[in-house]
């Protein structure tokens, strides 16, 4: 693994590449954001935004989601993956909001993670984006690039990646860094075709070097 100092230098380079990175899930309030993040599991933000454009017109409150039969909600979500499971979790989440939280999205990690379909990543995103609390959510992009760059070990689990990043990056930068790392993974260091040939981190990146040597051998 690289040193913390080197890791922060890499995060700084990424920050310079994407200074305006922000949440790409469209939403108008914490409730909509929570639903959108829940829907985004194994689905692109673009697909979720296409869906929520109409969904959020029809369903504005937890009651709205509970006032329809599950089959109707499933039908409304059918354009995205895992829609049956997501429909079930949304109704369970809405039931919990009404029973335990006065219909509002709670403001703590523990309370958020008690909701159906909400894991640590979703809770971190909601705490950060909706409430401005320092959090560094690790999604598939953040995990991949942290490992490719050697900031974390390949065998690290998601929680270990989060802990390492939170250790390396100053707390006041966690929220912004989360979005910048996602943009870097989404638009530059893509899963299947990273842009190593134009990457400012190429010289220090173990994955980039590995790919370069493999290409040389093939040539
Ligand atoms: Fe990603 Fe390639 Fe850049 Fe490494 S060199 S960070 S693998 S794009």
mmCIF file with all atom_site columns, C-alpha atoms and ligand atoms in Angstrom:
data_model
loop_
_atom_site.group_PDB
_atom_site.id
_atom_site.type_symbol
_atom_site.label_atom_id
_atom_site.label_alt_id
_atom_site.label_comp_id
_atom_site.label_asym_id
_atom_site.label_entity_id
_atom_site.label_seq_id
_atom_site.pdbx_PDB_ins_code
_atom_site.Cartn_x
_atom_site.Cartn_y
_atom_site.Cartn_z
_atom_site.occupancy
_atom_site.B_iso_or_equiv
_atom_site.pdbx_formal_charge
_atom_site.auth_seq_id
_atom_site.auth_comp_id
_atom_site.auth_asym_id
_atom_site.auth_atom_id
_atom_site.pdbx_PDB_model_num
ATOM   1   C  CA  . UNK A 1 1   ? 0.000   0.000  0.000   1.00 0.00 ? 1   UNK A CA  1
ATOM   2   C  CA  . UNK A 1 2   ? 1.111   3.571  -0.576  1.00 0.00 ? 2   UNK A CA  1
ATOM   3   C  CA  . UNK A 1 3   ? 1.724   6.067  2.244   1.00 0.00 ? 3   UNK A CA  1
ATOM   4   C  CA  . UNK A 1 4   ? -1.073  8.257  3.590   1.00 0.00 ? 4   UNK A CA  1
ATOM   5   C  CA  . UNK A 1 5   ? 0.769   11.300 2.248   1.00 0.00 ? 5   UNK A CA  1
ATOM   6   C  CA  . UNK A 1 6   ? 0.898   9.823  -1.264  1.00 0.00 ? 6   UNK A CA  1
ATOM   7   C  CA  . UNK A 1 7   ? -2.736  8.755  -1.013  1.00 0.00 ? 7   UNK A CA  1
ATOM   8   C  CA  . UNK A 1 8   ? -3.821  12.295 -0.157  1.00 0.00 ? 8   UNK A CA  1
ATOM   9   C  CA  . UNK A 1 9   ? -1.754  13.662 -3.051  1.00 0.00 ? 9   UNK A CA  1
ATOM   10  C  CA  . UNK A 1 10  ? -3.687  11.320 -5.356  1.00 0.00 ? 10  UNK A CA  1
ATOM   11  C  CA  . UNK A 1 11  ? -7.002  12.424 -3.876  1.00 0.00 ? 11  UNK A CA  1
ATOM   12  C  CA  . UNK A 1 12  ? -5.894  16.033 -4.493  1.00 0.00 ? 12  UNK A CA  1
ATOM   13  C  CA  . UNK A 1 13  ? -5.209  15.268 -8.175  1.00 0.00 ? 13  UNK A CA  1
ATOM   14  C  CA  . UNK A 1 14  ? -8.678  13.724 -8.481  1.00 0.00 ? 14  UNK A CA  1
ATOM   15  C  CA  . UNK A 1 15  ? -10.202 16.743 -6.705  1.00 0.00 ? 15  UNK A CA  1
ATOM   16  C  CA  . UNK A 1 16  ? -8.576  19.019 -9.289  1.00 0.00 ? 16  UNK A CA  1
ATOM   17  C  CA  . UNK A 1 17  ? -9.996  16.923 -12.122 1.00 0.00 ? 17  UNK A CA  1
ATOM   18  C  CA  . UNK A 1 18  ? -13.554 17.101 -10.753 1.00 0.00 ? 18  UNK A CA  1
ATOM   19  C  CA  . UNK A 1 19  ? -13.840 20.238 -8.604  1.00 0.00 ? 19  UNK A CA  1
ATOM   20  C  CA  . UNK A 1 20  ? -17.603 20.490 -9.139  1.00 0.00 ? 20  UNK A CA  1
ATOM   21  C  CA  . UNK A 1 21  ? -18.531 16.860 -8.525  1.00 0.00 ? 21  UNK A CA  1
ATOM   22  C  CA  . UNK A 1 22  ? -21.853 16.479 -6.746  1.00 0.00 ? 22  UNK A CA  1
ATOM   23  C  CA  . UNK A 1 23  ? -24.706 14.052 -6.183  1.00 0.00 ? 23  UNK A CA  1
ATOM   24  C  CA  . UNK A 1 24  ? -26.219 13.119 -9.558  1.00 0.00 ? 24  UNK A CA  1
ATOM   25  C  CA  . UNK A 1 25  ? -29.399 11.580 -8.172  1.00 0.00 ? 25  UNK A CA  1
ATOM   26  C  CA  . UNK A 1 26  ? -32.209 14.103 -8.674  1.00 0.00 ? 26  UNK A CA  1
ATOM   27  C  CA  . UNK A 1 27  ? -34.181 14.840 -5.516  1.00 0.00 ? 27  UNK A CA  1
ATOM   28  C  CA  . UNK A 1 28  ? -35.923 17.704 -3.732  1.00 0.00 ? 28  UNK A CA  1
ATOM   29  C  CA  . UNK A 1 29  ? -35.817 16.546 -0.115  1.00 0.00 ? 29  UNK A CA  1
ATOM   30  C  CA  . UNK A 1 30  ? -34.247 13.897 2.194   1.00 0.00 ? 30  UNK A CA  1
ATOM   31  C  CA  . UNK A 1 31  ? -37.154 11.503 1.613   1.00 0.00 ? 31  UNK A CA  1
ATOM   32  C  CA  . UNK A 1 32  ? -36.742 11.570 -2.171  1.00 0.00 ? 32  UNK A CA  1
ATOM   33  C  CA  . UNK A 1 33  ? -32.957 11.236 -1.822  1.00 0.00 ? 33  UNK A CA  1
ATOM   34  C  CA  . UNK A 1 34  ? -33.337 8.157  0.386   1.00 0.00 ? 34  UNK A CA  1
ATOM   35  C  CA  . UNK A 1 35  ? -35.727 6.530  -2.089  1.00 0.00 ? 35  UNK A CA  1
ATOM   36  C  CA  . UNK A 1 36  ? -33.406 7.417  -4.994  1.00 0.00 ? 36  UNK A CA  1
ATOM   37  C  CA  . UNK A 1 37  ? -30.320 5.957  -3.295  1.00 0.00 ? 37  UNK A CA  1
ATOM   38  C  CA  . UNK A 1 38  ? -32.246 2.822  -2.392  1.00 0.00 ? 38  UNK A CA  1
ATOM   39  C  CA  . UNK A 1 39  ? -33.330 2.485  -6.028  1.00 0.00 ? 39  UNK A CA  1
ATOM   40  C  CA  . UNK A 1 40  ? -29.771 3.014  -7.294  1.00 0.00 ? 40  UNK A CA  1
ATOM   41  C  CA  . UNK A 1 41  ? -28.441 -0.342 -6.032  1.00 0.00 ? 41  UNK A CA  1
ATOM   42  C  CA  . UNK A 1 42  ? -26.971 -2.174 -9.042  1.00 0.00 ? 42  UNK A CA  1
ATOM   43  C  CA  . UNK A 1 43  ? -28.531 0.451  -11.349 1.00 0.00 ? 43  UNK A CA  1
ATOM   44  C  CA  . UNK A 1 44  ? -27.092 3.618  -12.878 1.00 0.00 ? 44  UNK A CA  1
ATOM   45  C  CA  . UNK A 1 45  ? -28.033 7.061  -11.599 1.00 0.00 ? 45  UNK A CA  1
ATOM   46  C  CA  . UNK A 1 46  ? -29.221 7.877  -15.131 1.00 0.00 ? 46  UNK A CA  1
ATOM   47  C  CA  . UNK A 1 47  ? -31.776 5.035  -15.006 1.00 0.00 ? 47  UNK A CA  1
ATOM   48  C  CA  . UNK A 1 48  ? -32.904 6.078  -11.541 1.00 0.00 ? 48  UNK A CA  1
ATOM   49  C  CA  . UNK A 1 49  ? -33.354 9.701  -12.618 1.00 0.00 ? 49  UNK A CA  1
ATOM   50  C  CA  . UNK A 1 50  ? -35.407 8.612  -15.620 1.00 0.00 ? 50  UNK A CA  1
ATOM   51  C  CA  . UNK A 1 51  ? -37.635 6.609  -13.316 1.00 0.00 ? 51  UNK A CA  1
ATOM   52  C  CA  . UNK A 1 52  ? -37.981 9.122  -10.489 1.00 0.00 ? 52  UNK A CA  1
ATOM   53  C  CA  . UNK A 1 53  ? -38.988 11.915 -12.864 1.00 0.00 ? 53  UNK A CA  1
ATOM   54  C  CA  . UNK A 1 54  ? -42.501 10.426 -12.896 1.00 0.00 ? 54  UNK A CA  1
ATOM   55  C  CA  . UNK A 1 55  ? -42.284 8.390  -9.700  1.00 0.00 ? 55  UNK A CA  1
ATOM   56  C  CA  . UNK A 1 56  ? -41.766 11.445 -7.496  1.00 0.00 ? 56  UNK A CA  1
ATOM   57  C  CA  . UNK A 1 57  ? -44.773 13.117 -9.112  1.00 0.00 ? 57  UNK A CA  1
ATOM   58  C  CA  . UNK A 1 58  ? -46.995 10.196 -8.170  1.00 0.00 ? 58  UNK A CA  1
ATOM   59  C  CA  . UNK A 1 59  ? -45.507 9.365  -4.738  1.00 0.00 ? 59  UNK A CA  1
ATOM   60  C  CA  . UNK A 1 60  ? -44.714 12.389 -2.585  1.00 0.00 ? 60  UNK A CA  1
ATOM   61  C  CA  . UNK A 1 61  ? -45.059 11.015 0.948   1.00 0.00 ? 61  UNK A CA  1
ATOM   62  C  CA  . UNK A 1 62  ? -44.593 7.688  2.796   1.00 0.00 ? 62  UNK A CA  1
ATOM   63  C  CA  . UNK A 1 63  ? -48.393 7.374  2.852   1.00 0.00 ? 63  UNK A CA  1
ATOM   64  C  CA  . UNK A 1 64  ? -48.506 7.554  -0.949  1.00 0.00 ? 64  UNK A CA  1
ATOM   65  C  CA  . UNK A 1 65  ? -46.245 4.497  -1.241  1.00 0.00 ? 65  UNK A CA  1
ATOM   66  C  CA  . UNK A 1 66  ? -48.368 2.593  1.278   1.00 0.00 ? 66  UNK A CA  1
ATOM   67  C  CA  . UNK A 1 67  ? -51.689 3.512  -0.318  1.00 0.00 ? 67  UNK A CA  1
ATOM   68  C  CA  . UNK A 1 68  ? -51.010 1.383  -3.407  1.00 0.00 ? 68  UNK A CA  1
ATOM   69  C  CA  . UNK A 1 69  ? -50.857 -2.367 -3.774  1.00 0.00 ? 69  UNK A CA  1
ATOM   70  C  CA  . UNK A 1 70  ? -47.314 -3.768 -3.947  1.00 0.00 ? 70  UNK A CA  1
ATOM   71  C  CA  . UNK A 1 71  ? -48.012 -4.940 -7.517  1.00 0.00 ? 71  UNK A CA  1
ATOM   72  C  CA  . UNK A 1 72  ? -48.706 -1.352 -8.600  1.00 0.00 ? 72  UNK A CA  1
ATOM   73  C  CA  . UNK A 1 73  ? -45.491 -0.104 -7.037  1.00 0.00 ? 73  UNK A CA  1
ATOM   74  C  CA  . UNK A 1 74  ? -43.568 -2.984 -8.636  1.00 0.00 ? 74  UNK A CA  1
ATOM   75  C  CA  . UNK A 1 75  ? -45.027 -2.020 -11.977 1.00 0.00 ? 75  UNK A CA  1
ATOM   76  C  CA  . UNK A 1 76  ? -43.942 1.593  -11.465 1.00 0.00 ? 76  UNK A CA  1
ATOM   77  C  CA  . UNK A 1 77  ? -40.362 0.424  -10.731 1.00 0.00 ? 77  UNK A CA  1
ATOM   78  C  CA  . UNK A 1 78  ? -40.116 -2.265 -13.384 1.00 0.00 ? 78  UNK A CA  1
ATOM   79  C  CA  . UNK A 1 79  ? -37.564 -0.407 -15.578 1.00 0.00 ? 79  UNK A CA  1
ATOM   80  C  CA  . UNK A 1 80  ? -34.782 -0.894 -13.034 1.00 0.00 ? 80  UNK A CA  1
ATOM   81  C  CA  . UNK A 1 81  ? -33.057 -3.967 -11.648 1.00 0.00 ? 81  UNK A CA  1
ATOM   82  C  CA  . UNK A 1 82  ? -34.232 -5.771 -8.513  1.00 0.00 ? 82  UNK A CA  1
ATOM   83  C  CA  . UNK A 1 83  ? -37.497 -3.849 -8.700  1.00 0.00 ? 83  UNK A CA  1
ATOM   84  C  CA  . UNK A 1 84  ? -39.561 -6.374 -6.740  1.00 0.00 ? 84  UNK A CA  1
ATOM   85  C  CA  . UNK A 1 85  ? -37.171 -6.324 -3.817  1.00 0.00 ? 85  UNK A CA  1
ATOM   86  C  CA  . UNK A 1 86  ? -36.894 -2.545 -3.983  1.00 0.00 ? 86  UNK A CA  1
ATOM   87  C  CA  . UNK A 1 87  ? -40.684 -2.131 -3.987  1.00 0.00 ? 87  UNK A CA  1
ATOM   88  C  CA  . UNK A 1 88  ? -40.955 -4.345 -0.915  1.00 0.00 ? 88  UNK A CA  1
ATOM   89  C  CA  . UNK A 1 89  ? -38.209 -2.427 0.904   1.00 0.00 ? 89  UNK A CA  1
ATOM   90  C  CA  . UNK A 1 90  ? -39.719 0.958  0.030   1.00 0.00 ? 90  UNK A CA  1
ATOM   91  C  CA  . UNK A 1 91  ? -43.074 -0.011 1.544   1.00 0.00 ? 91  UNK A CA  1
ATOM   92  C  CA  . UNK A 1 92  ? -41.364 -1.410 4.657   1.00 0.00 ? 92  UNK A CA  1
ATOM   93  C  CA  . UNK A 1 93  ? -39.228 1.740  4.945   1.00 0.00 ? 93  UNK A CA  1
ATOM   94  C  CA  . UNK A 1 94  ? -42.303 3.966  4.631   1.00 0.00 ? 94  UNK A CA  1
ATOM   95  C  CA  . UNK A 1 95  ? -44.122 1.928  7.303   1.00 0.00 ? 95  UNK A CA  1
ATOM   96  C  CA  . UNK A 1 96  ? -41.154 2.422  9.666   1.00 0.00 ? 96  UNK A CA  1
ATOM   97  C  CA  . UNK A 1 97  ? -40.985 6.153  8.927   1.00 0.00 ? 97  UNK A CA  1
ATOM   98  C  CA  . UNK A 1 98  ? -44.640 6.571  9.884   1.00 0.00 ? 98  UNK A CA  1
ATOM   99  C  CA  . UNK A 1 99  ? -44.498 4.262  12.925  1.00 0.00 ? 99  UNK A CA  1
ATOM   100 C  CA  . UNK A 1 100 ? -41.203 5.417  14.400  1.00 0.00 ? 100 UNK A CA  1
ATOM   101 C  CA  . UNK A 1 101 ? -40.082 8.739  12.939  1.00 0.00 ? 101 UNK A CA  1
ATOM   102 C  CA  . UNK A 1 102 ? -43.197 10.885 12.429  1.00 0.00 ? 102 UNK A CA  1
ATOM   103 C  CA  . UNK A 1 103 ? -42.933 10.299 8.694   1.00 0.00 ? 103 UNK A CA  1
ATOM   104 C  CA  . UNK A 1 104 ? -39.506 12.012 8.489   1.00 0.00 ? 104 UNK A CA  1
ATOM   105 C  CA  . UNK A 1 105 ? -36.124 10.647 7.453   1.00 0.00 ? 105 UNK A CA  1
ATOM   106 C  CA  . UNK A 1 106 ? -34.107 10.227 10.682  1.00 0.00 ? 106 UNK A CA  1
ATOM   107 C  CA  . UNK A 1 107 ? -30.849 12.101 11.227  1.00 0.00 ? 107 UNK A CA  1
ATOM   108 C  CA  . UNK A 1 108 ? -28.524 9.426  12.646  1.00 0.00 ? 108 UNK A CA  1
ATOM   109 C  CA  . UNK A 1 109 ? -26.611 6.572  11.030  1.00 0.00 ? 109 UNK A CA  1
ATOM   110 C  CA  . UNK A 1 110 ? -28.088 4.005  13.408  1.00 0.00 ? 110 UNK A CA  1
ATOM   111 C  CA  . UNK A 1 111 ? -31.678 5.101  12.772  1.00 0.00 ? 111 UNK A CA  1
ATOM   112 C  CA  . UNK A 1 112 ? -31.140 5.250  9.033   1.00 0.00 ? 112 UNK A CA  1
ATOM   113 C  CA  . UNK A 1 113 ? -29.595 1.784  8.975   1.00 0.00 ? 113 UNK A CA  1
ATOM   114 C  CA  . UNK A 1 114 ? -32.605 0.434  10.865  1.00 0.00 ? 114 UNK A CA  1
ATOM   115 C  CA  . UNK A 1 115 ? -34.731 1.150  7.764   1.00 0.00 ? 115 UNK A CA  1
ATOM   116 C  CA  . UNK A 1 116 ? -35.429 -1.560 5.178   1.00 0.00 ? 116 UNK A CA  1
ATOM   117 C  CA  . UNK A 1 117 ? -33.070 -1.442 2.211   1.00 0.00 ? 117 UNK A CA  1
ATOM   118 C  CA  . UNK A 1 118 ? -30.756 1.100  3.870   1.00 0.00 ? 118 UNK A CA  1
ATOM   119 C  CA  . UNK A 1 119 ? -27.198 -0.067 4.481   1.00 0.00 ? 119 UNK A CA  1
ATOM   120 C  CA  . UNK A 1 120 ? -24.115 1.844  5.516   1.00 0.00 ? 120 UNK A CA  1
ATOM   121 C  CA  . UNK A 1 121 ? -23.499 3.324  2.064   1.00 0.00 ? 121 UNK A CA  1
ATOM   122 C  CA  . UNK A 1 122 ? -27.043 4.673  1.718   1.00 0.00 ? 122 UNK A CA  1
ATOM   123 C  CA  . UNK A 1 123 ? -26.975 6.021  5.268   1.00 0.00 ? 123 UNK A CA  1
ATOM   124 C  CA  . UNK A 1 124 ? -23.661 7.761  4.564   1.00 0.00 ? 124 UNK A CA  1
ATOM   125 C  CA  . UNK A 1 125 ? -25.002 9.342  1.369   1.00 0.00 ? 125 UNK A CA  1
ATOM   126 C  CA  . UNK A 1 126 ? -28.157 10.592 3.106   1.00 0.00 ? 126 UNK A CA  1
ATOM   127 C  CA  . UNK A 1 127 ? -26.208 11.952 6.089   1.00 0.00 ? 127 UNK A CA  1
ATOM   128 C  CA  . UNK A 1 128 ? -23.795 13.716 3.765   1.00 0.00 ? 128 UNK A CA  1
ATOM   129 C  CA  . UNK A 1 129 ? -26.025 14.987 0.943   1.00 0.00 ? 129 UNK A CA  1
ATOM   130 C  CA  . UNK A 1 130 ? -29.295 15.590 2.787   1.00 0.00 ? 130 UNK A CA  1
ATOM   131 C  CA  . UNK A 1 131 ? -27.974 16.739 6.154   1.00 0.00 ? 131 UNK A CA  1
ATOM   132 C  CA  . UNK A 1 132 ? -24.440 17.963 5.428   1.00 0.00 ? 132 UNK A CA  1
ATOM   133 C  CA  . UNK A 1 133 ? -22.889 15.641 8.034   1.00 0.00 ? 133 UNK A CA  1
ATOM   134 C  CA  . UNK A 1 134 ? -19.306 14.547 7.252   1.00 0.00 ? 134 UNK A CA  1
ATOM   135 C  CA  . UNK A 1 135 ? -19.481 11.076 5.689   1.00 0.00 ? 135 UNK A CA  1
ATOM   136 C  CA  . UNK A 1 136 ? -17.474 9.245  3.056   1.00 0.00 ? 136 UNK A CA  1
ATOM   137 C  CA  . UNK A 1 137 ? -19.712 6.667  1.431   1.00 0.00 ? 137 UNK A CA  1
ATOM   138 C  CA  . UNK A 1 138 ? -17.958 3.844  -0.402  1.00 0.00 ? 138 UNK A CA  1
ATOM   139 C  CA  . UNK A 1 139 ? -19.755 2.594  -3.493  1.00 0.00 ? 139 UNK A CA  1
ATOM   140 C  CA  . UNK A 1 140 ? -18.431 0.327  -6.218  1.00 0.00 ? 140 UNK A CA  1
ATOM   141 C  CA  . UNK A 1 141 ? -16.497 3.191  -7.916  1.00 0.00 ? 141 UNK A CA  1
ATOM   142 C  CA  . UNK A 1 142 ? -14.863 4.426  -4.715  1.00 0.00 ? 142 UNK A CA  1
ATOM   143 C  CA  . UNK A 1 143 ? -13.857 0.892  -3.735  1.00 0.00 ? 143 UNK A CA  1
ATOM   144 C  CA  . UNK A 1 144 ? -12.423 0.089  -7.173  1.00 0.00 ? 144 UNK A CA  1
ATOM   145 C  CA  . UNK A 1 145 ? -10.271 3.194  -7.555  1.00 0.00 ? 145 UNK A CA  1
ATOM   146 C  CA  . UNK A 1 146 ? -9.033  3.091  -3.941  1.00 0.00 ? 146 UNK A CA  1
ATOM   147 C  CA  . UNK A 1 147 ? -7.760  -0.418 -4.608  1.00 0.00 ? 147 UNK A CA  1
ATOM   148 C  CA  . UNK A 1 148 ? -6.383  0.258  -8.080  1.00 0.00 ? 148 UNK A CA  1
ATOM   149 C  CA  . UNK A 1 149 ? -4.388  3.203  -6.784  1.00 0.00 ? 149 UNK A CA  1
ATOM   150 C  CA  . UNK A 1 150 ? -3.051  1.237  -3.828  1.00 0.00 ? 150 UNK A CA  1
ATOM   151 C  CA  . UNK A 1 151 ? -4.718  3.467  -1.244  1.00 0.00 ? 151 UNK A CA  1
ATOM   152 C  CA  . UNK A 1 152 ? -6.276  0.245  0.086   1.00 0.00 ? 152 UNK A CA  1
ATOM   153 C  CA  . UNK A 1 153 ? -5.449  -3.444 -0.172  1.00 0.00 ? 153 UNK A CA  1
ATOM   154 C  CA  . UNK A 1 154 ? -7.261  -5.618 -2.714  1.00 0.00 ? 154 UNK A CA  1
ATOM   155 C  CA  . UNK A 1 155 ? -8.559  -7.805 0.110   1.00 0.00 ? 155 UNK A CA  1
ATOM   156 C  CA  . UNK A 1 156 ? -10.005 -4.896 2.124   1.00 0.00 ? 156 UNK A CA  1
ATOM   157 C  CA  . UNK A 1 157 ? -13.761 -4.943 2.663   1.00 0.00 ? 157 UNK A CA  1
ATOM   158 C  CA  . UNK A 1 158 ? -15.958 -1.889 2.101   1.00 0.00 ? 158 UNK A CA  1
ATOM   159 C  CA  . UNK A 1 159 ? -15.765 -0.815 5.735   1.00 0.00 ? 159 UNK A CA  1
ATOM   160 C  CA  . UNK A 1 160 ? -11.963 -1.016 5.710   1.00 0.00 ? 160 UNK A CA  1
ATOM   161 C  CA  . UNK A 1 161 ? -11.882 1.104  2.540   1.00 0.00 ? 161 UNK A CA  1
ATOM   162 C  CA  . UNK A 1 162 ? -14.113 3.700  4.195   1.00 0.00 ? 162 UNK A CA  1
ATOM   163 C  CA  . UNK A 1 163 ? -11.977 3.760  7.353   1.00 0.00 ? 163 UNK A CA  1
ATOM   164 C  CA  . UNK A 1 164 ? -8.780  4.174  5.339   1.00 0.00 ? 164 UNK A CA  1
ATOM   165 C  CA  . UNK A 1 165 ? -10.166 7.011  3.231   1.00 0.00 ? 165 UNK A CA  1
ATOM   166 C  CA  . UNK A 1 166 ? -11.530 8.761  6.323   1.00 0.00 ? 166 UNK A CA  1
ATOM   167 C  CA  . UNK A 1 167 ? -8.071  8.454  7.881   1.00 0.00 ? 167 UNK A CA  1
ATOM   168 C  CA  . UNK A 1 168 ? -6.300  9.844  4.804   1.00 0.00 ? 168 UNK A CA  1
ATOM   169 C  CA  . UNK A 1 169 ? -8.709  12.659 3.862   1.00 0.00 ? 169 UNK A CA  1
ATOM   170 C  CA  . UNK A 1 170 ? -9.352  15.572 6.268   1.00 0.00 ? 170 UNK A CA  1
ATOM   171 C  CA  . UNK A 1 171 ? -12.844 15.341 7.779   1.00 0.00 ? 171 UNK A CA  1
ATOM   172 C  CA  . UNK A 1 172 ? -14.011 18.649 6.310   1.00 0.00 ? 172 UNK A CA  1
ATOM   173 C  CA  . UNK A 1 173 ? -13.362 17.221 2.833   1.00 0.00 ? 173 UNK A CA  1
ATOM   174 C  CA  . UNK A 1 174 ? -15.163 13.872 3.239   1.00 0.00 ? 174 UNK A CA  1
ATOM   175 C  CA  . UNK A 1 175 ? -18.432 14.940 1.618   1.00 0.00 ? 175 UNK A CA  1
ATOM   176 C  CA  . UNK A 1 176 ? -16.843 16.523 -1.446  1.00 0.00 ? 176 UNK A CA  1
ATOM   177 C  CA  . UNK A 1 177 ? -14.231 13.791 -1.798  1.00 0.00 ? 177 UNK A CA  1
ATOM   178 C  CA  . UNK A 1 178 ? -16.977 11.159 -1.931  1.00 0.00 ? 178 UNK A CA  1
ATOM   179 C  CA  . UNK A 1 179 ? -18.453 12.784 -5.039  1.00 0.00 ? 179 UNK A CA  1
ATOM   180 C  CA  . UNK A 1 180 ? -15.046 13.449 -6.614  1.00 0.00 ? 180 UNK A CA  1
ATOM   181 C  CA  . UNK A 1 181 ? -13.994 9.821  -6.248  1.00 0.00 ? 181 UNK A CA  1
ATOM   182 C  CA  . UNK A 1 182 ? -17.308 8.688  -7.743  1.00 0.00 ? 182 UNK A CA  1
ATOM   183 C  CA  . UNK A 1 183 ? -16.870 11.023 -10.731 1.00 0.00 ? 183 UNK A CA  1
ATOM   184 C  CA  . UNK A 1 184 ? -13.303 9.778  -11.210 1.00 0.00 ? 184 UNK A CA  1
ATOM   185 C  CA  . UNK A 1 185 ? -14.550 6.171  -11.241 1.00 0.00 ? 185 UNK A CA  1
ATOM   186 C  CA  . UNK A 1 186 ? -17.602 6.924  -13.367 1.00 0.00 ? 186 UNK A CA  1
ATOM   187 C  CA  . UNK A 1 187 ? -15.994 9.122  -16.028 1.00 0.00 ? 187 UNK A CA  1
ATOM   188 C  CA  . UNK A 1 188 ? -12.253 8.383  -16.003 1.00 0.00 ? 188 UNK A CA  1
ATOM   189 C  CA  . UNK A 1 189 ? -11.096 5.219  -14.225 1.00 0.00 ? 189 UNK A CA  1
ATOM   190 C  CA  . UNK A 1 190 ? -13.973 3.138  -15.573 1.00 0.00 ? 190 UNK A CA  1
ATOM   191 C  CA  . UNK A 1 191 ? -14.345 -0.480 -14.497 1.00 0.00 ? 191 UNK A CA  1
ATOM   192 C  CA  . UNK A 1 192 ? -13.766 -2.049 -17.921 1.00 0.00 ? 192 UNK A CA  1
ATOM   193 C  CA  . UNK A 1 193 ? -11.870 0.627  -19.814 1.00 0.00 ? 193 UNK A CA  1
ATOM   194 C  CA  . UNK A 1 194 ? -9.937  3.009  -17.553 1.00 0.00 ? 194 UNK A CA  1
ATOM   195 C  CA  . UNK A 1 195 ? -8.364  5.947  -19.396 1.00 0.00 ? 195 UNK A CA  1
ATOM   196 C  CA  . UNK A 1 196 ? -4.824  5.080  -18.316 1.00 0.00 ? 196 UNK A CA  1
ATOM   197 C  CA  . UNK A 1 197 ? -3.243  6.654  -21.415 1.00 0.00 ? 197 UNK A CA  1
ATOM   198 C  CA  . UNK A 1 198 ? -4.412  10.115 -20.371 1.00 0.00 ? 198 UNK A CA  1
ATOM   199 C  CA  . UNK A 1 199 ? -4.376  9.633  -16.609 1.00 0.00 ? 199 UNK A CA  1
ATOM   200 C  CA  . UNK A 1 200 ? -2.393  12.094 -14.473 1.00 0.00 ? 200 UNK A CA  1
ATOM   201 C  CA  . UNK A 1 201 ? -1.964  9.335  -11.889 1.00 0.00 ? 201 UNK A CA  1
ATOM   202 C  CA  . UNK A 1 202 ? -0.536  6.793  -14.327 1.00 0.00 ? 202 UNK A CA  1
ATOM   203 C  CA  . UNK A 1 203 ? 3.070   6.915  -13.085 1.00 0.00 ? 203 UNK A CA  1
ATOM   204 C  CA  . UNK A 1 204 ? 2.027   6.148  -9.515  1.00 0.00 ? 204 UNK A CA  1
ATOM   205 C  CA  . UNK A 1 205 ? -0.840  3.761  -10.229 1.00 0.00 ? 205 UNK A CA  1
ATOM   206 C  CA  . UNK A 1 206 ? -0.150  0.072  -9.775  1.00 0.00 ? 206 UNK A CA  1
ATOM   207 C  CA  . UNK A 1 207 ? -3.162  -0.934 -11.887 1.00 0.00 ? 207 UNK A CA  1
ATOM   208 C  CA  . UNK A 1 208 ? -2.184  1.443  -14.696 1.00 0.00 ? 208 UNK A CA  1
ATOM   209 C  CA  . UNK A 1 209 ? 1.391   0.112  -14.684 1.00 0.00 ? 209 UNK A CA  1
ATOM   210 C  CA  . UNK A 1 210 ? 0.151   -3.470 -14.692 1.00 0.00 ? 210 UNK A CA  1
ATOM   211 C  CA  . UNK A 1 211 ? -2.117  -2.814 -17.671 1.00 0.00 ? 211 UNK A CA  1
ATOM   212 C  CA  . UNK A 1 212 ? 0.681   -0.991 -19.517 1.00 0.00 ? 212 UNK A CA  1
ATOM   213 C  CA  . UNK A 1 213 ? 3.106   -3.903 -19.083 1.00 0.00 ? 213 UNK A CA  1
ATOM   214 C  CA  . UNK A 1 214 ? 0.426   -6.394 -20.135 1.00 0.00 ? 214 UNK A CA  1
ATOM   215 C  CA  . UNK A 1 215 ? -0.190  -4.356 -23.309 1.00 0.00 ? 215 UNK A CA  1
ATOM   216 C  CA  . UNK A 1 216 ? 3.542   -4.249 -24.072 1.00 0.00 ? 216 UNK A CA  1
ATOM   217 C  CA  . UNK A 1 217 ? 3.736   -8.027 -23.810 1.00 0.00 ? 217 UNK A CA  1
ATOM   218 C  CA  . UNK A 1 218 ? 0.777   -8.432 -26.136 1.00 0.00 ? 218 UNK A CA  1
ATOM   219 C  CA  . UNK A 1 219 ? 2.225   -6.031 -28.735 1.00 0.00 ? 219 UNK A CA  1
HETATM 220 FE FE1 . LIG B 2 .   ? -7.315  4.273  -13.257 1.00 0.00 ? 1   LIG B FE1 1
HETATM 221 FE FE2 . LIG B 2 .   ? -5.551  3.785  -15.181 1.00 0.00 ? 1   LIG B FE2 1
HETATM 222 FE FE3 . LIG B 2 .   ? -5.506  6.137  -13.898 1.00 0.00 ? 1   LIG B FE3 1
HETATM 223 FE FE4 . LIG B 2 .   ? -4.769  3.916  -12.657 1.00 0.00 ? 1   LIG B FE4 1
HETATM 224 S  S1  . LIG B 2 .   ? -3.738  4.864  -14.410 1.00 0.00 ? 1   LIG B S1  1
HETATM 225 S  S2  . LIG B 2 .   ? -6.111  5.521  -11.838 1.00 0.00 ? 1   LIG B S2  1
HETATM 226 S  S3  . LIG B 2 .   ? -6.158  2.384  -13.528 1.00 0.00 ? 1   LIG B S3  1
HETATM 227 S  S4  . LIG B 2 .   ? -7.149  5.377  -15.217 1.00 0.00 ? 1   LIG B S4  1
#
